[in-house]
Amino acid sequence: MDSSTNFDTILLENFEFILSEVAGEDKDLQTGLYMHYAVLKINLFQRWGRTEDLEEAIEKGKHAVAETQEENKAYAGRLNNLGVMLESRYKRTGKIEDLEEAIRVARQAVNVTPEDYPDLAGRLSNLGNQLESRYERIGKMKDLEEAIRVAQQAVDVTPEDHPDLAGRLNNLGNKLGRRYERTGKMEDLEEAIRVARQAVDVTPEDYPDLAAWLNNLGNKLGRRYERTGKMEDLEEAIRVAWQAVDVTPEDHPDLAGRLNNLGNKLGCRYERTGKMEDLEEAIRVARQAVDVTPEDHPDLAGRLSNLGNKLESRYERTGKMEDLEEAIRVARQAVDVTPEDHPDLAGKLNNLGNKLESRYERTGKMEDLEEAIQVARQAVDVTPEDYPDLAALLNNLGNKLGRRYERTGKMEDLEEAIRVAQQAVDVTPGDHPDLAALLNNLGNKLESRYERTGKMEDLEEAIRVARQAVDVTPEDYPDLAAWLNNLGNKLGRRYERTGKMEDLEEAIRVAWQAVDVTPEDHPDLAGKLSNLGNKLSCRYERTGKMEDLEEAIRVARQAVDVTPEDHPDLAALLNNLGNKLGCRYERTGKMEDLEEAIRVAQQAVDVTPEDHPDLAGRLSNLGNKLESRYERTGKMEDLEEAIRVARQAVDVTPEDHPDLAGRLNNLGNKLESRYEHTEKMEDLEEAIRVAWQAVDVTPEDHPDLAGRLSNLGNKLGRQYERTGKMEDLEEAIQVTQQAWKCKNAAPFVRISASTLALQLLQSRGDFESAYNLSVEAINLLPYVHNRSLDRQDQQYVVSHFSGLATIACSLTLQTGRGPEAALGVLEQGRGVILSLLMDDRSDTSELKAAYPQLCRQYESLRLEVNKPAENITDNHMSRTASTSRVEAITKLEMCIRNIQQLPGFSQFHKSLTTKQMQSCSAEGSITVVNVTNLRSDAIIITADGFKVLPLPSLSAHQAKDWINQDLTTTSLRDRGRKNKVYHQFLSWLWHGCVRPVLDELHCYEQHSTKDLPRVWWIGTGLASSFPFHSAGDISVGATENAFYRVISSYTPTLKVLQYTRDRAGTGILPRCHPRKVVVITMPETPGASNLLRTRAESSEVIAAMEPFVSVKALECPDVVSAMAQLRECNVAHFACHGVSDPVDPSRSGLILRTAKTAAEEPRQDILSVREVSQAHLSQAEIAYLSACSTAQNRVIKLSDEVLHVVSGFQVAGFRHVVGCLWPSDDKVCVDVTKSFYSELSQGGTVSYNDRAIALALHKAVMKIRESKEYWKRPLFWAQYMHFGA
């Protein structure tokens, strides 16, 4: 069909004349001219895109085929050409009948071509291309499989040195790439890249088609980059794309297309690295592609569309509206130059709609969103039902409808959005690679409907399709992270609704997975980090684990840090960070956290447009933080601003919005705070009204209902206090009890509700209901306090139960249930942290004898759970270690439950039985003093049984007054006054408590200390730090005090007393095993005052003990050295500073120092309660702690945990511990020490039993007390206490 250019021109201009004058009656020549003319016309169409050229080409081509006999050698070639023409018309019009006919004639062309005919390969190649086009249209895999098969056949029949081999390899590679896009099988992509490379390799460097093969190779490398994220693939793709451009002449018609592809790859690199130079270059080459494309070229629309996409990307980065405006302008131009019947019109409309949507997001102008929806609808409407891109167009339409729903709240938009998203899923084949994305979007819309309506079926379906999206996505697919992230969000949402921990745990697991599979330089990393932080924060709120909150803050900061200042998501990320900082402030009380929380919350509000749907939530959060600052500082301007922004948050929230309840709840709390300050009833009445509204719009099964009911109850209780109306009290009781019964609420919220309900029930005088509720609340404690929490978190959890055990004890007695039951609830609800520590080091000899294998399993698990945590810096390894520990804890707790089922072991790791409690009084009576607002009592345990002694003169009100005077903190100026007042306190304690108890026990004054009976004191709640042993009234005589009647000892709980009793008994050791005494003194402490008399203390201990025992004295040791000595000694004496931490009692301790190094001078270091209590000291007998406040717990909410330095030493194994409630005088310390050790070493040997140790301290303190210098100065001696057996 080759002819001279002149003849071709003449033929095109004078076809009818040439046909009649040249061909004449020669049918074969006529037919040949018809086909040659048709080929010339199709070439013109491909260049200029004129449909009249295409139609004439097909008309003449069909005539040529019809007039050609099958046996004619030209028949196959003419069929082949006609097939190409029909395929071209299909590509222009989208009419499937053209494609079907093209395939039919192409098959016919192949079938009539001999197997050894040189043109067979070309005809196979064309048939493969047409089958590939049909696959692209209807998605049937059999078309693609056949296309690959015939393309492979075309390659196979082409000689290795044939110039067309490269083109056929190129075609085969394209089809393999297409199959990869459908199935996701990497072997197809790898094979596609291999044959594309082969096509390049077999092509000479100066061959004109080399640029095309390079271009296609670059596309496939780009595809592999999209799958694996490997930058080397993208770099090579860009390199070969540049090479394709470089070897293409400037006037070549394909230059524009290759520039276009290069620009796309540069755009990909920008999306990965964020480097603006890549985006700038991508825009430059995209502009060049547009500029070198003729205005009437059919590909101009596509190139304009791509340029618009890159301009939109630059807008998203810089926020410059001129980029977005130009992007919209060129997208409109792309639509305008696309014929109405062109199959690509839908795609161009779709792109225009996306850019209009972006402008709406920026400006909030509804006309942009309306037009975006209109063109998205148009894109769907012009797309045939069987067109493969229909799903994507439906998906985008659904997204825009969803956006309009977010703005207007109209449910019809959301319903349609769900409908079209479902339609997009339905028309997508099950093995299509885009199915996951469509499922993901459908799930998001179902989640939105759940958020609006609260219907659980929507959330369940959202989770199901989100799981499906994850399941159909290969593990190495770059979008897997996004699908995991969204699945995690939906699981988190279900947890928020149902409170099921398994949902939250899975949500955290998949959120971590989403973060882990996201490259560090990926722009979506921030969002995934933020979502992970939210879930960790949820778990913290549920369990109180501080490590979760710290990690949540860390990842939230990271999310903010990796986000550009002009990024539209910055506000949301700041909002999340602020919430987490606010949580940490609530936990630690550190003002710097609250100030930063307010600052970032304000920043989040400031960068949020006024009409943004998330503005309400951010205002609400800012208001909460301002309220917190008001509560801390008392500044009314903070509260007024908090109310103002809380009102604004409510006002801009639609009435049917699921977050309205939370915002009403927050507003109500702030109004209540203002009422407390101003006492204006209108504030309280409005607070109650909005609190009721918050409750009314909260679904019955929502986990936040409990908190909202509790808040409402609190406000109704306030109104009852103000008005005295019983209906307010009844209503308050009803809603708080309802809050307690919300089983799916966070335990801390339920406990708070129960505490309020208990107060209200007592106000009504309904002690029976109050008792039942108190016991139910205490029974919740084991479910939230467990081994999975570290010590700090255990303290946080237990602090929510503060006072519950003491009021339950009073209610037990008030309802006539007897002292045994009252002690039972006290033991169950007090000292729970100490109880767990003791359980994990309890004696297992009986279990070992009865069930040796189970005992070995228990001890192995106990060892694994309690081993010190390693300092792992790698996040993944740290999470793995944490998971392993959680699994070990689960196994240990299951093992304990199994042991408790065995005969004789039902009380294993449980509270003491009545019999066990009574057995603790074998060496002397035990008195538990319980003081509450309801009543005050002493519960006395003796060998004869249990007895309750009401203490009406020991009122809670008076106890609080004495405690609030802070008499034990003195200065030289007020020490005299406070000593005098403290005597008054001791007199009150004597007459109100100690004397009535001792009278009840028939413990009267004895002339000899040898005859004094022993009494163990346990103070609970307000009485937890009362010095019962020092109580007395000096106004009626020197002997009217506890010292002349009993030897006093203390124990935190009965279980601790039993634990210390179960330690190996003490007695005279053989000479071959002398006792070891360690004396640790700190005469000089970095950063603290000198204690020079501690050297004298050390001398007194050595003088009294050294002739009989081994004494090792350490002066100014570091913590490690001190702990090493504790593990070896029987008796430990510390003379140093002590500290009682006001926030975290486990950080209380003895102040030592760090070791001196060449690089650093020693600094303060603390031998803490936490560190001591982790030790297992098998030889420990006596710890004498001559240090400040070692028996003091300054954290009021943890008063019943009795966590202080003394109890830490008890748990570690010391059977006896001497400690102080407050600081003492240095000279008195020396005198008491001297007397104590001298008493122990009487008779020429160190021989003592339990009574002797308690008596030694009794005598030493009594000696100071009776001296003329100190008898009127109780603050010098009343603090010394003996704890233990």
Coordinates of C-alpha atoms in Angstrom, one line a residue, residues 834 1024-1025 1052 1140 1145-1146 1148-1149 1169-1170 1185 1189-1194 1199 1201-1210 1221 1281 1283:
L834 CA 0.0 -3.9 98.5
S1024 CA -5.1 6.6 108.3
S1025 CA -2.2 8.8 109.7
P1052 CA -1.6 -1.1 106.8
S1140 CA 6.9 11.7 100.9
P1145 CA 3.6 7.8 96.8
S1146 CA 5.5 5.1 95.0
S1148 CA 8.5 8.5 98.0
G1149 CA 11.7 7.2 99.5
V1169 CA 9.1 2.8 97.5
R1170 CA 8.8 1.3 94.0
L1185 CA 14.2 4.3 109.0
S1189 CA 8.0 11.1 106.8
T1190 CA 8.7 7.5 106.1
A1191 CA 5.3 6.5 107.5
Q1192 CA 3.5 9.3 105.7
N1193 CA 1.3 9.2 102.6
R1194 CA 0.5 12.7 101.4
S1199 CA -4.8 7.3 101.9
E1201 CA -3.6 2.3 100.0
V1202 CA -1.1 3.1 102.9
L1203 CA 1.7 3.4 100.3
H1204 CA 4.8 4.9 102.0
V1205 CA 8.4 4.0 102.6
V1206 CA 7.6 1.8 105.6
S1207 CA 5.0 -0.4 103.7
G1208 CA 7.5 -0.7 100.9
F1209 CA 10.1 -2.2 103.2
Q1210 CA 7.4 -4.5 104.6
L1221 CA 5.1 10.3 110.4
M1281 CA 5.8 4.2 114.9
F1283 CA 5.0 -1.5 111.9

